Tab-separated table of C-alpha atoms and ligand atoms in Angstrom:
chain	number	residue	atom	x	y	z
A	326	UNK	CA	-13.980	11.437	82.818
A	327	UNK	CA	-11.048	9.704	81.686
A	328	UNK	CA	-8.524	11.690	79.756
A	329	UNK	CA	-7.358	10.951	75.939
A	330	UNK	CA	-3.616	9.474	76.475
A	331	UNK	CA	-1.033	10.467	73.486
A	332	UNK	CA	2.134	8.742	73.034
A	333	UNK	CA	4.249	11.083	71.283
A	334	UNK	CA	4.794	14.563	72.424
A	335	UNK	CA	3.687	17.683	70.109
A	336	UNK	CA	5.996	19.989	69.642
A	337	UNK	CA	4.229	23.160	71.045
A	338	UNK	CA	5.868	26.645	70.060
A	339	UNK	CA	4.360	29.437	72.184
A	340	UNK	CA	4.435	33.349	71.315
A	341	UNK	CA	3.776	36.804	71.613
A	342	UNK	CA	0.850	39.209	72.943
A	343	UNK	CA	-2.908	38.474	72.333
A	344	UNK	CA	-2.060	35.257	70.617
A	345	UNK	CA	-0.421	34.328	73.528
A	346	UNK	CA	-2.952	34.994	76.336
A	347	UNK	CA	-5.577	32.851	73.415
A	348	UNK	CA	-2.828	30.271	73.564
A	349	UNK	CA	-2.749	29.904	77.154
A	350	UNK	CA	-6.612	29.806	77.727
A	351	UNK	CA	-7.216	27.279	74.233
A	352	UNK	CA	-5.132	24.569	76.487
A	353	UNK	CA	-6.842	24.873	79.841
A	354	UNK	CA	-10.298	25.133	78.500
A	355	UNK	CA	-10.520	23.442	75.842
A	356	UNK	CA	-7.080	20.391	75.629
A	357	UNK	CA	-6.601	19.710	79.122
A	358	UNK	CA	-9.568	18.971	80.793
A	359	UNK	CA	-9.953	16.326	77.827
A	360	UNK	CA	-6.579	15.324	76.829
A	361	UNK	CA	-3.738	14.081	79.535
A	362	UNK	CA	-1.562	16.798	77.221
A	363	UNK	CA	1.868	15.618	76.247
A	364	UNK	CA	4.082	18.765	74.547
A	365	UNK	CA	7.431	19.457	73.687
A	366	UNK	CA	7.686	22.897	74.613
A	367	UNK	CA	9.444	26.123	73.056
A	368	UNK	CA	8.910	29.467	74.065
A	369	UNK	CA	9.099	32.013	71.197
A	370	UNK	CA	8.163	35.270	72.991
A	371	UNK	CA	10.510	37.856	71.638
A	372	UNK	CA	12.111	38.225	75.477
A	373	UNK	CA	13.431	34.648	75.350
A	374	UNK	CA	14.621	34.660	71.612
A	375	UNK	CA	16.579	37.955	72.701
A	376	UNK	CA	17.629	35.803	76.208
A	377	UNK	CA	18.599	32.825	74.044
A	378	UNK	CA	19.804	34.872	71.323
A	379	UNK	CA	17.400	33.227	68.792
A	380	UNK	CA	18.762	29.524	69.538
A	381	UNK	CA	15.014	28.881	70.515
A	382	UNK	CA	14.040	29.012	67.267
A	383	UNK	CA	16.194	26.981	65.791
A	384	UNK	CA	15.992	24.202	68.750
A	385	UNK	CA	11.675	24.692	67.954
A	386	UNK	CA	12.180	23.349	63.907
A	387	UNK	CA	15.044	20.730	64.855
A	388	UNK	CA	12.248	19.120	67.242
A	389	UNK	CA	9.619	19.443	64.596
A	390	UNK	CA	12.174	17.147	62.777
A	391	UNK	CA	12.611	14.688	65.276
A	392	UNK	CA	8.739	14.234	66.669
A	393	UNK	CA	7.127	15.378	63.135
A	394	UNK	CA	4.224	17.771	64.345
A	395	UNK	CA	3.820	21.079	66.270
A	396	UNK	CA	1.954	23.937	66.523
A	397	UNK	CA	2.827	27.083	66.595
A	398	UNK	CA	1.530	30.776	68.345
A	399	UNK	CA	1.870	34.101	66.579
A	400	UNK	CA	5.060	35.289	67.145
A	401	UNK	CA	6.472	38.814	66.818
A	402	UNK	CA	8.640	39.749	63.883
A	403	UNK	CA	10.711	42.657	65.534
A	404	UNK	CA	11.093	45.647	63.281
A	405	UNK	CA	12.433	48.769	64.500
A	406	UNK	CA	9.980	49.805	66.744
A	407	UNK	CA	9.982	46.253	68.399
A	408	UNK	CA	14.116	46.573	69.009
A	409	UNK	CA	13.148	50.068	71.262
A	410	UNK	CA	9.863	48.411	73.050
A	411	UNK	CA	12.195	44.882	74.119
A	412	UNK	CA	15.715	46.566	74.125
A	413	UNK	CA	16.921	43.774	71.529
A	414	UNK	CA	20.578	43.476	71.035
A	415	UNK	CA	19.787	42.994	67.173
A	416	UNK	CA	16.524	42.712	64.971
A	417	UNK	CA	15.861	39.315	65.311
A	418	UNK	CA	14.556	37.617	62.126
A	419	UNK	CA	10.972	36.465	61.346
A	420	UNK	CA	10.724	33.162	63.141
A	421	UNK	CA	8.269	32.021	60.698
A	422	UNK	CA	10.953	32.348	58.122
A	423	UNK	CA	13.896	30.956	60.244
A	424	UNK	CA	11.854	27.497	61.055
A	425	UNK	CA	10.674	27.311	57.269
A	426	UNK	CA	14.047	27.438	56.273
A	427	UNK	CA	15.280	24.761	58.275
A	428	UNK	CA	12.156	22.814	57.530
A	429	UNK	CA	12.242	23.463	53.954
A	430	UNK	CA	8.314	23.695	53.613
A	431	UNK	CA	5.831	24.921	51.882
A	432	UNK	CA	3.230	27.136	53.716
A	433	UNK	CA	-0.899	26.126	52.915
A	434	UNK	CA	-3.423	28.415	54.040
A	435	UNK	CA	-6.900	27.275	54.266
A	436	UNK	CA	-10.114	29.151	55.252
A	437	UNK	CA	-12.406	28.054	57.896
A	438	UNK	CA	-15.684	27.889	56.379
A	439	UNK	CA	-19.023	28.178	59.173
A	440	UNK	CA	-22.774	28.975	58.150
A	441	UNK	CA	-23.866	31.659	58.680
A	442	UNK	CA	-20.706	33.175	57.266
A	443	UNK	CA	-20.881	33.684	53.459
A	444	UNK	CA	-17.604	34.107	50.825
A	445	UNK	CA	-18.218	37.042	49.016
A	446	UNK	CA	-18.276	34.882	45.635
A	447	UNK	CA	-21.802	32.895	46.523
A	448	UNK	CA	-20.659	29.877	44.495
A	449	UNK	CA	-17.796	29.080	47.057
A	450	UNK	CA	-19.363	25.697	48.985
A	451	UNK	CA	-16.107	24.667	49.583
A	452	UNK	CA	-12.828	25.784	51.080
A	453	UNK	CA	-9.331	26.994	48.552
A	454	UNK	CA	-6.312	26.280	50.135
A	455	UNK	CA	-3.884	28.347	49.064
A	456	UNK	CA	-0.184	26.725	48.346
A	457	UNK	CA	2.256	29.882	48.039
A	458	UNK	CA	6.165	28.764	47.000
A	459	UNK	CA	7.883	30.618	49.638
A	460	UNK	CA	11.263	30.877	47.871
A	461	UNK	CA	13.132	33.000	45.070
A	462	UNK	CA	11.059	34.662	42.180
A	463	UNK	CA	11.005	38.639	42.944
A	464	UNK	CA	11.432	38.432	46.731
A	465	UNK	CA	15.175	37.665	45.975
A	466	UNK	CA	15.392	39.463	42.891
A	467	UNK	CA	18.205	41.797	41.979
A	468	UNK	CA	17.329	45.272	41.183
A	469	UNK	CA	18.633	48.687	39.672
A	470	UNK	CA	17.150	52.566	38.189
A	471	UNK	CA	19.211	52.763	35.299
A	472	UNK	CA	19.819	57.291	34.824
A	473	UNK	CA	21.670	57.002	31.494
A	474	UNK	CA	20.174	54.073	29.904
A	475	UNK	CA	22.928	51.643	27.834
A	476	UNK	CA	22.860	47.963	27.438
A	477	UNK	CA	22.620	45.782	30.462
A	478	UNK	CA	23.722	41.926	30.186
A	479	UNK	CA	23.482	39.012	32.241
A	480	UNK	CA	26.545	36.794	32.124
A	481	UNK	CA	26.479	33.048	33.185
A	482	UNK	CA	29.065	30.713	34.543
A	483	UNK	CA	30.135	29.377	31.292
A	484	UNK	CA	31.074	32.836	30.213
A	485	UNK	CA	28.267	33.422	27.929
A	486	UNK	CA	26.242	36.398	27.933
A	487	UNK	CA	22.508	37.400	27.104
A	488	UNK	CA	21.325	40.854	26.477
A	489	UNK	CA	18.734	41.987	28.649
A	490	UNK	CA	17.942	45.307	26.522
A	491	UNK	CA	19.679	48.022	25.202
A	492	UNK	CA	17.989	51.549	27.000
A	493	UNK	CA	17.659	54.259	25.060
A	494	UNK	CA	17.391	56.153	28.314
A	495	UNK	CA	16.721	55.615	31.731
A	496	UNK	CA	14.951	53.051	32.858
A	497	UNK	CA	14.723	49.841	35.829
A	498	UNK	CA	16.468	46.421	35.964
A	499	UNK	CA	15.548	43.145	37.754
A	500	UNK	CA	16.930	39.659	37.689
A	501	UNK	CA	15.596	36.857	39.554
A	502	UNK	CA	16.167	33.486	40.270
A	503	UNK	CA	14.548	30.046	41.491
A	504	UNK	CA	16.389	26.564	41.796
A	505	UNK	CA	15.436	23.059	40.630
A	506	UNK	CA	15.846	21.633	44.302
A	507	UNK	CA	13.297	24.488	45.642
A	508	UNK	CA	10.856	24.048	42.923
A	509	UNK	CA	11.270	20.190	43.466
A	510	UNK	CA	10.730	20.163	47.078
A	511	UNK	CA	7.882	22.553	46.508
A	512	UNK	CA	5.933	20.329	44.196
A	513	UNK	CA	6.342	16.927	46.772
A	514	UNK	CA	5.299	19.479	49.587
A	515	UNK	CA	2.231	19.963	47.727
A	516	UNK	CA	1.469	16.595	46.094
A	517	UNK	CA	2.006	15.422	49.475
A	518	UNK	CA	-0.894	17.568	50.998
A	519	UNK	CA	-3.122	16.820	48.392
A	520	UNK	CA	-3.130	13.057	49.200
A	521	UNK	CA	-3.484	14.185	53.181
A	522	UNK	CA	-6.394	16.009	52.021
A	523	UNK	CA	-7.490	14.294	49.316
A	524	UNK	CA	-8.564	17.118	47.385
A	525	UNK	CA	-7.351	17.906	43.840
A	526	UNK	CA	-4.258	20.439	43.113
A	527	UNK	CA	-4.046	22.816	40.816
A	528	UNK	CA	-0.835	24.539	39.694
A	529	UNK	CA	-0.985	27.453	37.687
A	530	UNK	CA	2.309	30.044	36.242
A	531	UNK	CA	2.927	31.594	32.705
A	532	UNK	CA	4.801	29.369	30.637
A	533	UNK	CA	3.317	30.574	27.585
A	534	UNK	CA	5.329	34.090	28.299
A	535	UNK	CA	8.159	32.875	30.099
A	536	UNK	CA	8.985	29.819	28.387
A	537	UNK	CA	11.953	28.868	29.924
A	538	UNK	CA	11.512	30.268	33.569
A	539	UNK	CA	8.030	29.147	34.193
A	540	UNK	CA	8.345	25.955	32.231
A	541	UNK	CA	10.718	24.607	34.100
A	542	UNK	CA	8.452	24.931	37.153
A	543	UNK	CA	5.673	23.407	34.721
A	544	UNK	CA	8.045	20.571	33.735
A	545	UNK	CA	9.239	19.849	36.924
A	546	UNK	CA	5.723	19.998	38.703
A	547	UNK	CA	4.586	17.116	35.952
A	548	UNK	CA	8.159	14.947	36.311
A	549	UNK	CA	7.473	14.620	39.704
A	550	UNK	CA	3.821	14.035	39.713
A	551	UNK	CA	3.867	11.553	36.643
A	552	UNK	CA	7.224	9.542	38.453
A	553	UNK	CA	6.052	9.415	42.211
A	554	UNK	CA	2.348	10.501	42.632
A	555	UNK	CA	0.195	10.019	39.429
A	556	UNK	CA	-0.464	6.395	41.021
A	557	UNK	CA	-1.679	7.179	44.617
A	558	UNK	CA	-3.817	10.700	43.095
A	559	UNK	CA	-5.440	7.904	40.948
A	560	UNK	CA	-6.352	5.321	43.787
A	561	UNK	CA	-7.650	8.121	45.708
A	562	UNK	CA	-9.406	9.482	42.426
A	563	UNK	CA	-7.526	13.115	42.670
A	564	UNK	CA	-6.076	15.276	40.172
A	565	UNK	CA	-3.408	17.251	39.243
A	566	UNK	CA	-4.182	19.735	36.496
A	567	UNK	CA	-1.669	22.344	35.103
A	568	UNK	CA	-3.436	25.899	33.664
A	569	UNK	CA	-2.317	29.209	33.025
A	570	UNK	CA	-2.312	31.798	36.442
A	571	UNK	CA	-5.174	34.009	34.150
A	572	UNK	CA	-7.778	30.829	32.962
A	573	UNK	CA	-6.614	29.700	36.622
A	574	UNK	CA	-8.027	32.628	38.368
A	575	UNK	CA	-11.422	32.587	36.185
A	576	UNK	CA	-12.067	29.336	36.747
A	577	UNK	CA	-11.082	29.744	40.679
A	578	UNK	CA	-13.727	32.348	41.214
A	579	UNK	CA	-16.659	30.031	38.882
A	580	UNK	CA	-15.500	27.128	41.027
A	581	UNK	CA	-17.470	25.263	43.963
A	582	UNK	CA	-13.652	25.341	45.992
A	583	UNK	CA	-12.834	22.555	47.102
A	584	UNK	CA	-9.487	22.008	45.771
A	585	UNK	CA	-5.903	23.013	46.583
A	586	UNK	CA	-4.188	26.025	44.687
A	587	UNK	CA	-0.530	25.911	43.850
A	588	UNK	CA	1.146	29.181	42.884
A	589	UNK	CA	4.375	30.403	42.406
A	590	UNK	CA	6.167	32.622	45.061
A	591	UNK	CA	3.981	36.222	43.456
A	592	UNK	CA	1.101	35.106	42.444
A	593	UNK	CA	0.408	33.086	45.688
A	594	UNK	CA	1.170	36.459	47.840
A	595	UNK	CA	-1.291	37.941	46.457
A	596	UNK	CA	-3.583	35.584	45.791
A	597	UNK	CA	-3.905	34.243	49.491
A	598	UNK	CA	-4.721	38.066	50.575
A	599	UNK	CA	-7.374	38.248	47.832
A	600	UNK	CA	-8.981	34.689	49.562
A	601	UNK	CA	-8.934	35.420	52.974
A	602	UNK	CA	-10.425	38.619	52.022
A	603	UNK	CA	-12.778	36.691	50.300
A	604	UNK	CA	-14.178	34.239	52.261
A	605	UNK	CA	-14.285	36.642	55.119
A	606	UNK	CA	-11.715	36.969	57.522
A	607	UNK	CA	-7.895	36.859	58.582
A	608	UNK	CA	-9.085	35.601	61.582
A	609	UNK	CA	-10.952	32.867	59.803
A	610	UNK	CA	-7.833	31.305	57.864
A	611	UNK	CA	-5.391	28.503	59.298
A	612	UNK	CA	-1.814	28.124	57.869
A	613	UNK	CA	0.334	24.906	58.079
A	614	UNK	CA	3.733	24.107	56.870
A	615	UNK	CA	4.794	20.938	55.027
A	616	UNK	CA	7.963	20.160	54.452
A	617	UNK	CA	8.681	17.604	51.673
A	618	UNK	CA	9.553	14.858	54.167
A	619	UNK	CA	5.926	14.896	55.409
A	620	UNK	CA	6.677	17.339	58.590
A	621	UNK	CA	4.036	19.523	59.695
A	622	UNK	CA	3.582	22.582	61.571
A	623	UNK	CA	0.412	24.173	62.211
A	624	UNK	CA	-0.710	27.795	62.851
A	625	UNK	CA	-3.255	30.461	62.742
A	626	UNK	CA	-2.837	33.225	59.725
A	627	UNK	CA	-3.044	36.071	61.460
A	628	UNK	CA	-0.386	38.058	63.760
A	629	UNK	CA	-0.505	38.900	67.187
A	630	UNK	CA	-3.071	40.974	67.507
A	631	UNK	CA	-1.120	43.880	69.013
A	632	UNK	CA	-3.761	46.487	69.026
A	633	UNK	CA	-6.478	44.100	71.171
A	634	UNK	CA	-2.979	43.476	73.543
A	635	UNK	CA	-2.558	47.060	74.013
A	636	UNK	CA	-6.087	46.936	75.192
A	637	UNK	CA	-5.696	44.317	77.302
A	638	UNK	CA	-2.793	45.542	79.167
A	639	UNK	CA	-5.063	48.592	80.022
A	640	UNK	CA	-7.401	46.808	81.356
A	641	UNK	CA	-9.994	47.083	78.903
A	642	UNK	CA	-12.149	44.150	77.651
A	643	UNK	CA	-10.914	42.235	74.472
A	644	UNK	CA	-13.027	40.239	71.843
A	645	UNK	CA	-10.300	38.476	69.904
A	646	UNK	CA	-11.447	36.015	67.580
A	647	UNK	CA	-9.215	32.452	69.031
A	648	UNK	CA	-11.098	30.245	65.830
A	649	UNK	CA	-7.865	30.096	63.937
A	650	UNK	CA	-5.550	29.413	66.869
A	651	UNK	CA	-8.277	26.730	67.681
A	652	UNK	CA	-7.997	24.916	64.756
A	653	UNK	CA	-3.939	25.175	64.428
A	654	UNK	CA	-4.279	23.172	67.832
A	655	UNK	CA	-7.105	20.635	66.441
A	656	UNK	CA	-4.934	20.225	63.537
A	657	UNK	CA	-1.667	19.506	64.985
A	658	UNK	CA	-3.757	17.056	67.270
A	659	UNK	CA	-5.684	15.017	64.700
A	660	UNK	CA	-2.093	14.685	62.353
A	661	UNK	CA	-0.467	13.359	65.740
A	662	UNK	CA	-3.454	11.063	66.235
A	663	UNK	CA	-3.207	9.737	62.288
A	664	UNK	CA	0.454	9.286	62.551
A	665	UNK	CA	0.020	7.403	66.111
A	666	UNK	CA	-2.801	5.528	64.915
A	667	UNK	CA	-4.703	7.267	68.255
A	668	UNK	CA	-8.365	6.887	66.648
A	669	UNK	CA	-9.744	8.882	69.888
A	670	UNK	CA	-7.348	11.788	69.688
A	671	UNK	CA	-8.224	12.224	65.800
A	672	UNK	CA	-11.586	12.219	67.424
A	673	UNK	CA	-11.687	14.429	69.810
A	674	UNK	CA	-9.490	17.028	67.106
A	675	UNK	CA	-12.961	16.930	65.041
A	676	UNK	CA	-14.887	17.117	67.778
A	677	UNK	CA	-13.300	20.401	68.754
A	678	UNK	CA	-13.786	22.100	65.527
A	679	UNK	CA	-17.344	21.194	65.052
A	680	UNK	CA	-17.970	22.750	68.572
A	681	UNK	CA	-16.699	25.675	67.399
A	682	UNK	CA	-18.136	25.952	64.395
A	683	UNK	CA	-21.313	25.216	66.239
A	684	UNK	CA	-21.163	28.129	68.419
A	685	UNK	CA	-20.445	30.717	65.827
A	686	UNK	CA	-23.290	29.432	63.820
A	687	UNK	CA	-26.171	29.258	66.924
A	688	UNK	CA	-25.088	32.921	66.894
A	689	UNK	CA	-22.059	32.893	69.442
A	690	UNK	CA	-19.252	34.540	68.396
A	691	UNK	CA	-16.380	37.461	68.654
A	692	UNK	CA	-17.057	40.713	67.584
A	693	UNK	CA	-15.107	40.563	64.199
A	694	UNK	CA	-17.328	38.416	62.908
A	695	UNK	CA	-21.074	39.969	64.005
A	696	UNK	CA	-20.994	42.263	60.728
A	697	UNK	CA	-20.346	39.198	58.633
A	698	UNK	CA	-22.533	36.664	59.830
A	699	UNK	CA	-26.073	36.810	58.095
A	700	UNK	CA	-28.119	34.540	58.890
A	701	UNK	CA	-31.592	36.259	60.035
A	702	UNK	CA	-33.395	33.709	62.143
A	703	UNK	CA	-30.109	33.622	64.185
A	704	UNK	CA	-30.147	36.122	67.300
A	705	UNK	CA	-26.581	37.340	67.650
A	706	UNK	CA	-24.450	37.426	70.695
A	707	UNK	CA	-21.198	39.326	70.958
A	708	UNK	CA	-18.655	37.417	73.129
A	709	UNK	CA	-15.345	38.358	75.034
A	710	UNK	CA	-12.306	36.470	74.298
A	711	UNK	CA	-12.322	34.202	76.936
A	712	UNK	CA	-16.400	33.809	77.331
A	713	UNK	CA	-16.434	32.678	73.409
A	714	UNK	CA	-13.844	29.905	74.500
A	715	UNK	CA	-15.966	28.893	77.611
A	716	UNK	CA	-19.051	29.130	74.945
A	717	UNK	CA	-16.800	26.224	72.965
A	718	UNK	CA	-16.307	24.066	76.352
A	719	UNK	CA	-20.450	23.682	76.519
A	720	UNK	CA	-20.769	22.674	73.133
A	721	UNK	CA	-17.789	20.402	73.394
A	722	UNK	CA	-18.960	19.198	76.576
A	723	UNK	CA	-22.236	18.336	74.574
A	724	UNK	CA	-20.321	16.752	71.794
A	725	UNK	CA	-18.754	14.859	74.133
A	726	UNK	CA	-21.496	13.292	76.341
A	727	UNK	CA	-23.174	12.312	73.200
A	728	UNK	CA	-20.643	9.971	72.246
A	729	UNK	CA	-21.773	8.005	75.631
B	1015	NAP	P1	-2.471	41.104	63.096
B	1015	NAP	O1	-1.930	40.711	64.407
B	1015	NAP	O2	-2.931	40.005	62.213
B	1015	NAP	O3	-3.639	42.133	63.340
B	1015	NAP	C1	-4.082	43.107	62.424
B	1015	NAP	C2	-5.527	43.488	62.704
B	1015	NAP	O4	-6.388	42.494	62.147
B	1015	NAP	C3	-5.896	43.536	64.166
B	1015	NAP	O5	-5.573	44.769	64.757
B	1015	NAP	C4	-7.367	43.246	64.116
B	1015	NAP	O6	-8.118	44.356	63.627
B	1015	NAP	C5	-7.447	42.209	63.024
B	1015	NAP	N1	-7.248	40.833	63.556
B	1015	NAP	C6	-6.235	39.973	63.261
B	1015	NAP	N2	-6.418	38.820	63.893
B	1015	NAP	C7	-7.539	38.942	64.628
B	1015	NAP	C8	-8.221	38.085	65.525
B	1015	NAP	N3	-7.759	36.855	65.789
B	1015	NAP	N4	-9.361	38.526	66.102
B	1015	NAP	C9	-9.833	39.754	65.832
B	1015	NAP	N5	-9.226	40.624	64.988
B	1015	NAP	C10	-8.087	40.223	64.399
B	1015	NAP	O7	-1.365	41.916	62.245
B	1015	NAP	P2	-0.418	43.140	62.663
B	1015	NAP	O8	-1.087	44.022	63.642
B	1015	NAP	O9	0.060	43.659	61.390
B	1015	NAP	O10	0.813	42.436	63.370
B	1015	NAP	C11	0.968	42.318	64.786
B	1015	NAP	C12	2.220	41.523	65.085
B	1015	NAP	O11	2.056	40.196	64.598
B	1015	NAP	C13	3.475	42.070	64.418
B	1015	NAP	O12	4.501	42.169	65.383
B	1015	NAP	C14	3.824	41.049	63.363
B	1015	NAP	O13	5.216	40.892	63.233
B	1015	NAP	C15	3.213	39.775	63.894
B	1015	NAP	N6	2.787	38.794	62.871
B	1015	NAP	C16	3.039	37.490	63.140
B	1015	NAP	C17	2.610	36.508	62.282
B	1015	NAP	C18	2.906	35.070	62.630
B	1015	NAP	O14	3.518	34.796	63.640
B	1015	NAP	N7	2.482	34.159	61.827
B	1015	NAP	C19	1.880	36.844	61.147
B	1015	NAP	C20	1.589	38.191	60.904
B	1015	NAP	C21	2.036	39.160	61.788
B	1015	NAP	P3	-8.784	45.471	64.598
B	1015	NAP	O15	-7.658	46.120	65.317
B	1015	NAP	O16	-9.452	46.368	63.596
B	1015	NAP	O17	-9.738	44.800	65.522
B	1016	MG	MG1	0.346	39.265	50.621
């Protein structure tokens, strides 16, 4: 069989544990017996951000710059357990963070959706992709416990002051802060997907309560659409539709899905836990960066898995579920193929994920899932990790030969 040719590299960021030993199987089962595999490669395991003092990192996002797509393994964010168990000269930071900082992205996570598989709200027929604004709000709030109570003010640059309140006794203290440029690149991040996917967007916040902080995002959100998108959205016949976060969460759960989610830094934290709880599984739910210049990186939700590695290392047999990690690969392949105009790489990046999806749903599948899936006429086989992945090579192989 004659391989699919690419022309320009993918920028492939490898990791940490489980993930890793997925990662490494995903590419010779399933990528390259099919695909004569072009990648730029980084190697994120915690030993070689230690060896390279985190430089890898940073070299991984600058060539997501230049080539414009990767894909990326679970990595390991250290804490202080991690330091001990790799003898780290210093707590390294969360890669994820470091590359979405230099990238300047927004992060969409989107549930894999197979039958057999139900959400746990029945009226779900479609996926919710979750768009959480990964900067300010809370997460780089100010804080204090105030013992004696008094008045606390904020001053600003001009020298003015507001009160905040007067305590009558003890109480707590936040301040927080966002930025036009963040909020800006935020909204063009996801206006930008929701032409990719040509779904409709919804953006949700409480400017009726906070009517300066939230408006601004609400203003901002409708300068930008109305100025650079509100043309395209139309010739594609998508929306952009502004609510408030509580009618946005009632109509989310009466909704078919099918639509992106836009939320501010908070409400999309918690929010994305509530969906992937909701249509199933962690293990179920892809995640993929966008910056605002149209740069992608693609990934699988979950972590590494550290428990099943522990396993592993033991010599015990693993069923980790590789679905996710599967379809960060698929993804990063079929955006290559769109932006390279390489109609049988697209292709083959559907072709995949259909596989997939078919073996789950014939009954095939990793032990996380067997309490889920319900469908009755469907006998139920419980795979391990790499047999479920060899399971995917038939079906693909089938997929395949029909195209002949
Ligand atoms: P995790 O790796 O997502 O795993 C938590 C638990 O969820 C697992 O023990 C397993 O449950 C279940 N699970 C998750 N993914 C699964 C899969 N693919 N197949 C089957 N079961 C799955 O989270 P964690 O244990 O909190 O974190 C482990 C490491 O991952 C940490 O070092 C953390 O820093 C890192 N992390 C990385 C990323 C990233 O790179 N994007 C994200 C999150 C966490 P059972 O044990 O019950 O089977
Ligand atoms: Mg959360």
């Amino acid at each position: 069989m004659l391989k699919i040719q690419m022309e320009t590299p993918l920028v492939e960021i490898d990791g940490d544990e489980m993930t890793r030993i997925i990662w490494d199987n995903i590419k010779n089962i399933l990528l390259i017996p099919y695909i004569d595999l072009k990648t730029d490669y980084y190697d994120l395991c915690l030993n070689n951000r230690e060896k390279t003092q985190d430089l890898v990192t940073k070299q991984a996002a600058e060539a997501i710059k230049k080539y414009g797509v990767g894909v990326k393994c679970a990595t390991i964010t250290p804490n202080a357990d991690r330091v001990k168990e790799y003898s780290l000269s210093q707590m390294w930071k969360s890669p994820n963070g470091t590359i979405r900082s230099i990238l300047d992205g927004t992060v969409f996570r989107a549930p894999i959706m197979v039958d057999g598989i139900k959400p746990i709200i029945p009226y779900w027929e479609q996926p919710i992709i979750i768009a959480r604004h990964a900067y300010g709000d809370v997460y780089s709030g100010v804080e204090k416990y105030i013992p004696e109570g008094g008045k606390v003010f904020l001053k600003f640059p001009d020298g003015s002051e507001l009160l905040v309140k007067d305590l009558s006794s003890s109480g707590v203290i936040q301040a927080m802060h966002n930025s036009d440029a963040s909020i800006r690149s935020f909204a063009r991040s996801c206006f930008n997907f929701a032409l990719d996917k040509k779904m409709d967007i919804w953006f949700s916040a409480k400017d009726t309560i906070s009517k300066i902080y939230d408006h601004r995002f609400k203003d901002i959100f409708e300068e930008i659409f109305v100025n650079e998108f509100k043309e395209a959205f139309s010739k594609l016949n998508i929306s952009y539709f502004y609510t408030l976060i509580d009618d946005a969460v009632a109509r989310v759960i009466r909704s078919k899905g099918g639509f992106i989610w836009a939320c501010k830094n908070y409400d999309g934290d918690v929010m994305s836990d509530m969906l992937a709880t909701a249509f199933g599984s962690l293990a179920m739910m892809t995640s993929v960066l966008v910056s605002p210049e149209g740069y992608y990186e693609f990934e699988a939700a979950h972590g590494t898995v550290t428990r099943h590695y522990y396993n592993h290392l033991k010599g015990l047999e693993t069923s980790t579920n590789s679905v996710a990690t599967i379809f960060a690969w698929s993804g990063a392949l079929r955006k290559r193929g769109q932006l390279d105009k390489n109609y049988y790489l697209e292709d083959f990046a559907s072709k995949l994920e259909k596989a997939t999806l078919n073996t789950i749903s014939s009954g095939f599948m990793t032990k996380d899932l067997v309490s889920l899936f319900s469908e009755n006429a469907v006998k139920v086989v419980s795979l391990n990790t790499i047999d479920f992945l060899y399971k995917v090579q038939e079906n693909l192989d089938k997929a395949l030969s029909n195209l002949k």
